[in-house]
């Protein structure tokens, strides 16, 4: 039954991704603006423009363009970037790992920080510290990631310049990488100086992305823990002499983590979307930063490739969350 459930979810994911591709493809071609007009020189002749339009397949009907693009994508050909003159798939392969490392680092920070605040808040319930913790958490919740990014630039980049303001690695470092996963590769190959430099470049973007998510996790997990702490099995364990800390960590947390995982997964997709602005602010070379350039240049093949990647990430994350939640509550696996 679980295999059938996973198969059904994968089929629905493929249908959803196809729908996203159709909508984006149509929207990009009905909005005003001609990408070819942004490429040609002022003295280009009509024949040059027509040849360029034919080269990128923009002279065919909308349905023909979509069919040709879909057939190419299914064979792994995402086309050629109009602005960068390079294969879209190779561009995505270079930039996506940087964004994934950034997003996963922010997720780890959010889970650890949010979990710790929730547990401390639960232990401090009905004390004078509870409203203080809730107030600080509400403050972190109210500030969006791009505002955090700007504040961090001002405080940690300008007033107290502790961390690099931009980039992924110091340009003066002559480092060779076999993969685009710089952080992971430098750690696995024991190049700790390079690893530390990459971490330093990630500190502010990770904080900007992770702090709002940590506040959300803390609020939801604390509510779930508080609800669990008044259940009969918790009261029974308390009567047997179990300490408050053990009650939270060993009993309540197990039942409270399910809904928190579901919410964290949904919020993680928003975190991926948030990389678009945060990467731009820190000039971080991920797909978010590249997406803004692609939109500015109206680079249709690159935008389509980026949308497919973002859509695939959202769908896969939601699928993974469904499986994780089902693992914590097997009854949902058959839903």
Short mmCIF file of C-alpha atoms in Angstrom, two decimals:
data_model
loop_
_atom_site.label_atom_id
_atom_site.label_comp_id
_atom_site.label_asym_id
_atom_site.label_seq_id
_atom_site.Cartn_x
_atom_site.Cartn_y
_atom_site.Cartn_z
CA UNK A 1 0.00 0.00 0.00
CA UNK A 2 2.85 2.39 0.82
CA UNK A 3 4.42 1.74 -2.59
CA UNK A 4 1.09 2.47 -4.30
CA UNK A 5 0.73 5.66 -2.26
CA UNK A 6 4.23 6.80 -3.27
CA UNK A 7 3.53 5.96 -6.92
CA UNK A 8 0.30 7.97 -6.84
CA UNK A 9 2.15 10.93 -5.33
CA UNK A 10 4.86 10.70 -7.99
CA UNK A 11 2.23 10.67 -10.76
CA UNK A 12 0.49 13.70 -9.23
CA UNK A 13 3.89 15.41 -8.89
CA UNK A 14 4.61 14.85 -12.61
CA UNK A 15 1.17 16.23 -13.56
CA UNK A 16 1.70 19.26 -11.32
CA UNK A 17 5.14 19.94 -12.80
CA UNK A 18 3.70 19.69 -16.30
CA UNK A 19 0.97 22.17 -15.38
CA UNK A 20 3.55 24.58 -13.98
CA UNK A 21 5.60 24.28 -17.18
CA UNK A 22 2.56 25.04 -19.36
CA UNK A 23 1.49 28.07 -17.32
CA UNK A 24 4.99 29.57 -17.18
CA UNK A 25 5.63 28.90 -20.86
CA UNK A 26 2.43 30.67 -21.91
CA UNK A 27 2.85 33.56 -19.47
CA UNK A 28 6.41 34.27 -20.63
CA UNK A 29 5.21 34.62 -24.20
CA UNK A 30 2.13 36.77 -23.63
CA UNK A 31 3.74 39.38 -21.38
CA UNK A 32 5.07 42.45 -23.24
CA UNK A 33 8.72 42.54 -24.28
CA UNK A 34 10.84 40.86 -26.93
CA UNK A 35 13.95 39.01 -25.73
CA UNK A 36 15.48 39.24 -29.20
CA UNK A 37 15.19 43.02 -29.09
CA UNK A 38 17.47 43.00 -26.03
CA UNK A 39 20.17 41.07 -27.90
CA UNK A 40 20.46 42.88 -31.20
CA UNK A 41 22.71 45.81 -31.88
CA UNK A 42 21.17 49.14 -32.98
CA UNK A 43 22.25 48.57 -36.60
CA UNK A 44 20.86 45.03 -36.96
CA UNK A 45 18.87 44.42 -40.14
CA UNK A 46 15.40 42.78 -40.21
CA UNK A 47 17.05 39.71 -41.74
CA UNK A 48 19.44 39.46 -38.78
CA UNK A 49 16.53 39.77 -36.35
CA UNK A 50 14.54 37.11 -38.21
CA UNK A 51 17.54 34.76 -38.26
CA UNK A 52 18.06 35.21 -34.52
CA UNK A 53 14.38 34.66 -33.82
CA UNK A 54 14.46 31.46 -35.89
CA UNK A 55 17.63 30.30 -34.10
CA UNK A 56 15.82 30.38 -30.74
CA UNK A 57 12.60 28.97 -32.23
CA UNK A 58 10.58 32.09 -31.47
CA UNK A 59 9.21 32.38 -35.01
CA UNK A 60 6.95 29.30 -34.66
CA UNK A 61 3.43 29.19 -33.24
CA UNK A 62 2.99 28.99 -29.46
CA UNK A 63 1.88 25.36 -29.54
CA UNK A 64 4.79 24.38 -31.79
CA UNK A 65 7.26 26.22 -29.55
CA UNK A 66 5.92 24.40 -26.49
CA UNK A 67 5.96 20.99 -28.18
CA UNK A 68 9.54 21.45 -29.38
CA UNK A 69 10.63 22.73 -25.97
CA UNK A 70 8.89 19.86 -24.13
CA UNK A 71 10.47 17.22 -26.40
CA UNK A 72 13.89 18.77 -25.86
CA UNK A 73 13.44 18.96 -22.07
CA UNK A 74 12.45 15.29 -21.91
CA UNK A 75 15.78 14.43 -23.56
CA UNK A 76 17.72 16.65 -21.15
CA UNK A 77 18.07 19.61 -23.49
CA UNK A 78 16.89 22.76 -21.69
CA UNK A 79 18.03 25.02 -24.52
CA UNK A 80 20.61 27.79 -24.66
CA UNK A 81 20.54 30.88 -22.49
CA UNK A 82 19.84 33.95 -24.61
CA UNK A 83 21.79 36.33 -22.40
CA UNK A 84 24.68 34.06 -21.33
CA UNK A 85 24.99 32.08 -24.60
CA UNK A 86 25.48 28.87 -22.65
CA UNK A 87 23.63 25.60 -22.17
CA UNK A 88 20.88 26.12 -19.58
CA UNK A 89 21.33 22.70 -17.99
CA UNK A 90 25.04 23.29 -17.37
CA UNK A 91 24.26 26.72 -15.87
CA UNK A 92 21.72 25.15 -13.53
CA UNK A 93 24.21 22.42 -12.63
CA UNK A 94 26.78 25.05 -11.64
CA UNK A 95 24.45 27.27 -9.62
CA UNK A 96 21.94 24.88 -8.04
CA UNK A 97 24.41 23.23 -5.61
CA UNK A 98 25.30 26.65 -4.16
CA UNK A 99 21.63 27.35 -3.44
CA UNK A 100 21.04 23.85 -2.04
CA UNK A 101 24.00 24.17 0.34
CA UNK A 102 22.72 27.57 1.46
CA UNK A 103 19.14 26.38 1.92
CA UNK A 104 20.08 23.21 3.82
CA UNK A 105 22.41 25.16 6.10
CA UNK A 106 19.58 27.60 6.82
CA UNK A 107 17.21 24.68 7.45
CA UNK A 108 19.63 23.05 9.91
CA UNK A 109 20.02 26.36 11.74
CA UNK A 110 16.25 26.86 11.82
CA UNK A 111 15.53 23.37 13.14
CA UNK A 112 18.21 23.50 15.85
CA UNK A 113 17.41 27.06 16.96
CA UNK A 114 13.64 26.73 16.64
CA UNK A 115 13.65 23.38 18.42
CA UNK A 116 15.78 24.73 21.27
CA UNK A 117 13.54 27.79 21.73
CA UNK A 118 10.41 25.60 21.72
CA UNK A 119 11.82 23.23 24.34
CA UNK A 120 13.06 26.07 26.56
CA UNK A 121 9.72 27.84 26.14
CA UNK A 122 7.84 24.68 27.12
CA UNK A 123 10.00 24.18 30.20
CA UNK A 124 9.44 27.85 31.11
CA UNK A 125 5.66 27.78 30.64
CA UNK A 126 3.63 29.56 33.29
CA UNK A 127 6.75 31.40 34.49
CA UNK A 128 7.83 35.00 34.01
CA UNK A 129 10.19 33.86 31.24
CA UNK A 130 7.45 32.49 28.97
CA UNK A 131 6.08 35.88 27.76
CA UNK A 132 9.65 37.11 27.25
CA UNK A 133 10.50 34.12 25.07
CA UNK A 134 7.21 34.44 23.17
CA UNK A 135 7.81 38.15 22.59
CA UNK A 136 11.30 37.63 21.17
CA UNK A 137 10.01 34.78 19.03
CA UNK A 138 7.19 36.99 17.74
CA UNK A 139 9.73 39.67 16.83
CA UNK A 140 11.82 37.20 14.84
CA UNK A 141 8.63 35.92 13.20
CA UNK A 142 7.53 39.38 12.11
CA UNK A 143 10.75 40.31 10.32
CA UNK A 144 11.02 38.88 6.77
CA UNK A 145 14.21 37.36 5.43
CA UNK A 146 15.21 40.26 3.18
CA UNK A 147 14.95 42.72 6.11
CA UNK A 148 17.15 40.40 8.15
CA UNK A 149 19.59 40.38 5.24
CA UNK A 150 19.77 44.17 5.11
CA UNK A 151 20.12 44.42 8.91
CA UNK A 152 22.91 41.83 8.90
CA UNK A 153 24.73 43.69 6.15
CA UNK A 154 24.58 46.85 8.24
CA UNK A 155 25.58 45.27 11.56
CA UNK A 156 27.91 42.36 10.69
CA UNK A 157 29.13 43.65 7.36
CA UNK A 158 29.58 47.40 7.92
CA UNK A 159 29.51 48.38 11.62
CA UNK A 160 31.28 45.23 12.82
CA UNK A 161 32.80 43.70 9.69
CA UNK A 162 33.11 40.14 10.93
CA UNK A 163 31.99 38.30 7.81
CA UNK A 164 32.37 38.77 4.03
CA UNK A 165 29.61 40.84 2.47
CA UNK A 166 29.31 38.98 -0.80
CA UNK A 167 30.28 35.95 -2.84
CA UNK A 168 30.69 32.27 -2.07
CA UNK A 169 34.45 32.06 -1.57
CA UNK A 170 37.34 34.54 -1.32
CA UNK A 171 38.52 35.25 -4.92
CA UNK A 172 42.15 35.23 -3.73
CA UNK A 173 41.88 31.55 -2.77
CA UNK A 174 43.15 29.35 -5.58
CA UNK A 175 40.95 26.34 -4.92
CA UNK A 176 40.05 23.63 -7.41
CA UNK A 177 36.83 21.69 -6.97
CA UNK A 178 35.78 18.47 -8.64
CA UNK A 179 32.10 19.13 -7.88
CA UNK A 180 29.96 22.28 -7.53
CA UNK A 181 29.26 21.38 -3.87
CA UNK A 182 32.10 23.51 -2.51
CA UNK A 183 31.13 23.32 1.16
CA UNK A 184 30.68 19.55 1.23
CA UNK A 185 33.71 18.83 -0.94
CA UNK A 186 36.07 21.03 1.06
CA UNK A 187 34.93 19.28 4.25
CA UNK A 188 35.26 15.77 2.84
CA UNK A 189 38.73 16.52 1.40
CA UNK A 190 39.81 17.99 4.76
CA UNK A 191 40.62 21.44 3.33
CA UNK A 192 39.50 23.16 6.51
CA UNK A 193 40.83 26.64 5.65
CA UNK A 194 38.72 26.69 2.49
CA UNK A 195 35.78 25.16 4.38
CA UNK A 196 36.03 27.93 7.00
CA UNK A 197 36.14 30.61 4.29
CA UNK A 198 33.02 29.20 2.57
CA UNK A 199 31.24 29.01 5.95
CA UNK A 200 32.18 32.64 6.66
CA UNK A 201 30.61 33.69 3.34
CA UNK A 202 27.45 31.75 4.22
CA UNK A 203 26.94 33.11 7.74
CA UNK A 204 24.85 36.17 6.89
CA UNK A 205 22.74 34.59 4.11
CA UNK A 206 22.06 31.56 6.31
CA UNK A 207 21.04 33.77 9.24
CA UNK A 208 18.76 35.85 7.01
CA UNK A 209 17.03 32.76 5.69
CA UNK A 210 17.08 30.67 8.85
CA UNK A 211 15.95 33.11 11.57
CA UNK A 212 12.36 33.61 10.31
CA UNK A 213 11.96 29.87 9.77
CA UNK A 214 13.35 29.16 13.25
CA UNK A 215 10.70 31.44 14.74
CA UNK A 216 7.93 29.58 12.89
CA UNK A 217 9.25 26.19 13.98
CA UNK A 218 9.57 27.40 17.58
CA UNK A 219 5.97 28.65 17.67
CA UNK A 220 4.42 25.52 16.14
CA UNK A 221 6.57 23.06 18.11
CA UNK A 222 5.99 24.88 21.39
CA UNK A 223 2.22 24.82 20.82
CA UNK A 224 2.35 21.09 20.03
CA UNK A 225 4.53 20.41 23.09
CA UNK A 226 2.24 22.43 25.35
CA UNK A 227 -0.74 20.45 24.10
CA UNK A 228 1.08 17.16 24.62
CA UNK A 229 2.15 18.12 28.15
CA UNK A 230 -1.45 18.03 29.42
CA UNK A 231 -2.22 14.59 28.00
CA UNK A 232 -2.96 11.72 30.38
CA UNK A 233 0.17 9.71 29.54
CA UNK A 234 2.34 12.71 30.39
CA UNK A 235 0.54 13.29 33.69
CA UNK A 236 0.94 9.61 34.51
CA UNK A 237 4.65 9.75 33.78
CA UNK A 238 4.93 12.85 35.92
CA UNK A 239 3.26 11.09 38.83
CA UNK A 240 5.87 8.35 38.50
CA UNK A 241 8.56 10.96 39.19
CA UNK A 242 9.89 11.67 35.68
CA UNK A 243 11.58 15.04 35.49
CA UNK A 244 10.10 17.89 33.43
CA UNK A 245 13.03 17.81 30.99
CA UNK A 246 12.67 14.09 30.37
CA UNK A 247 8.92 14.46 29.97
CA UNK A 248 9.46 17.02 27.22
CA UNK A 249 12.33 15.28 25.43
CA UNK A 250 11.31 11.63 25.78
CA UNK A 251 7.50 11.74 25.79
CA UNK A 252 5.99 14.97 24.47
CA UNK A 253 8.52 15.67 21.71
CA UNK A 254 7.85 12.36 19.97
CA UNK A 255 4.17 13.18 19.51
CA UNK A 256 4.68 16.87 18.76
CA UNK A 257 7.28 16.49 16.03
CA UNK A 258 4.86 15.17 13.35
CA UNK A 259 2.92 18.40 12.65
CA UNK A 260 6.16 20.36 13.00
CA UNK A 261 7.79 18.31 10.23
CA UNK A 262 4.84 18.98 7.93
CA UNK A 263 5.00 22.70 8.56
CA UNK A 264 8.79 22.79 8.25
CA UNK A 265 8.57 21.12 4.86
CA UNK A 266 6.06 23.67 3.59
CA UNK A 267 8.12 26.52 4.97
CA UNK A 268 11.30 25.07 3.45
CA UNK A 269 9.78 25.57 0.00
CA UNK A 270 9.24 29.23 0.90
CA UNK A 271 12.84 29.34 2.13
CA UNK A 272 14.02 28.15 -1.31
CA UNK A 273 11.96 30.95 -2.84
CA UNK A 274 13.48 33.41 -0.37
CA UNK A 275 16.95 32.68 -1.73
CA UNK A 276 16.05 34.77 -4.79
CA UNK A 277 16.20 38.04 -2.83
CA UNK A 278 18.77 37.02 -0.22
CA UNK A 279 21.25 35.73 -2.81
CA UNK A 280 20.88 38.99 -4.68
CA UNK A 281 21.61 41.08 -1.59
CA UNK A 282 24.76 39.08 -0.81
CA UNK A 283 25.77 38.55 -4.47
CA UNK A 284 25.72 34.83 -3.71
CA UNK A 285 26.14 32.83 -6.95
CA UNK A 286 23.11 30.57 -6.70
CA UNK A 287 20.07 30.02 -8.90
CA UNK A 288 18.12 32.69 -7.00
CA UNK A 289 20.56 35.40 -8.03
CA UNK A 290 20.63 34.00 -11.55
CA UNK A 291 16.80 34.03 -11.69
CA UNK A 292 16.71 37.80 -11.21
CA UNK A 293 19.23 38.34 -14.02
CA UNK A 294 17.22 35.99 -16.25
CA UNK A 295 14.01 37.96 -15.64
CA UNK A 296 15.74 41.31 -16.21
CA UNK A 297 17.20 40.04 -19.49
CA UNK A 298 13.96 38.23 -20.38
CA UNK A 299 16.02 35.12 -21.00
CA UNK A 300 13.15 32.72 -21.81
CA UNK A 301 15.08 29.41 -21.94
CA UNK A 302 16.84 30.18 -18.66
CA UNK A 303 13.64 31.31 -16.91
CA UNK A 304 11.84 28.16 -18.06
CA UNK A 305 14.69 25.99 -16.80
CA UNK A 306 14.77 27.80 -13.45
CA UNK A 307 11.02 27.47 -13.00
CA UNK A 308 11.20 23.76 -13.68
CA UNK A 309 13.98 23.40 -11.12
CA UNK A 310 12.11 25.43 -8.49
CA UNK A 311 8.93 23.47 -9.22
CA UNK A 312 10.72 20.13 -8.98
CA UNK A 313 12.29 21.14 -5.65
CA UNK A 314 8.93 22.19 -4.22
CA UNK A 315 7.28 18.95 -5.33
CA UNK A 316 10.09 16.71 -4.09
CA UNK A 317 10.22 18.48 -0.73
CA UNK A 318 6.47 18.08 -0.27
CA UNK A 319 6.74 14.41 -1.24
CA UNK A 320 9.56 13.89 1.26
CA UNK A 321 7.52 15.63 3.96
CA UNK A 322 4.51 13.40 3.25
CA UNK A 323 6.70 10.33 3.63
CA UNK A 324 8.29 11.62 6.84
CA UNK A 325 4.92 12.46 8.37
CA UNK A 326 3.61 9.03 7.34
CA UNK A 327 6.65 7.45 8.98
CA UNK A 328 5.76 9.15 12.28
CA UNK A 329 2.06 8.32 11.82
CA UNK A 330 1.67 5.11 9.74
CA UNK A 331 -2.11 5.61 9.51
CA UNK A 332 -1.49 8.53 7.13
CA UNK A 333 0.53 6.34 4.78
CA UNK A 334 -2.67 4.79 3.54
CA UNK A 335 -4.44 8.12 3.07
#
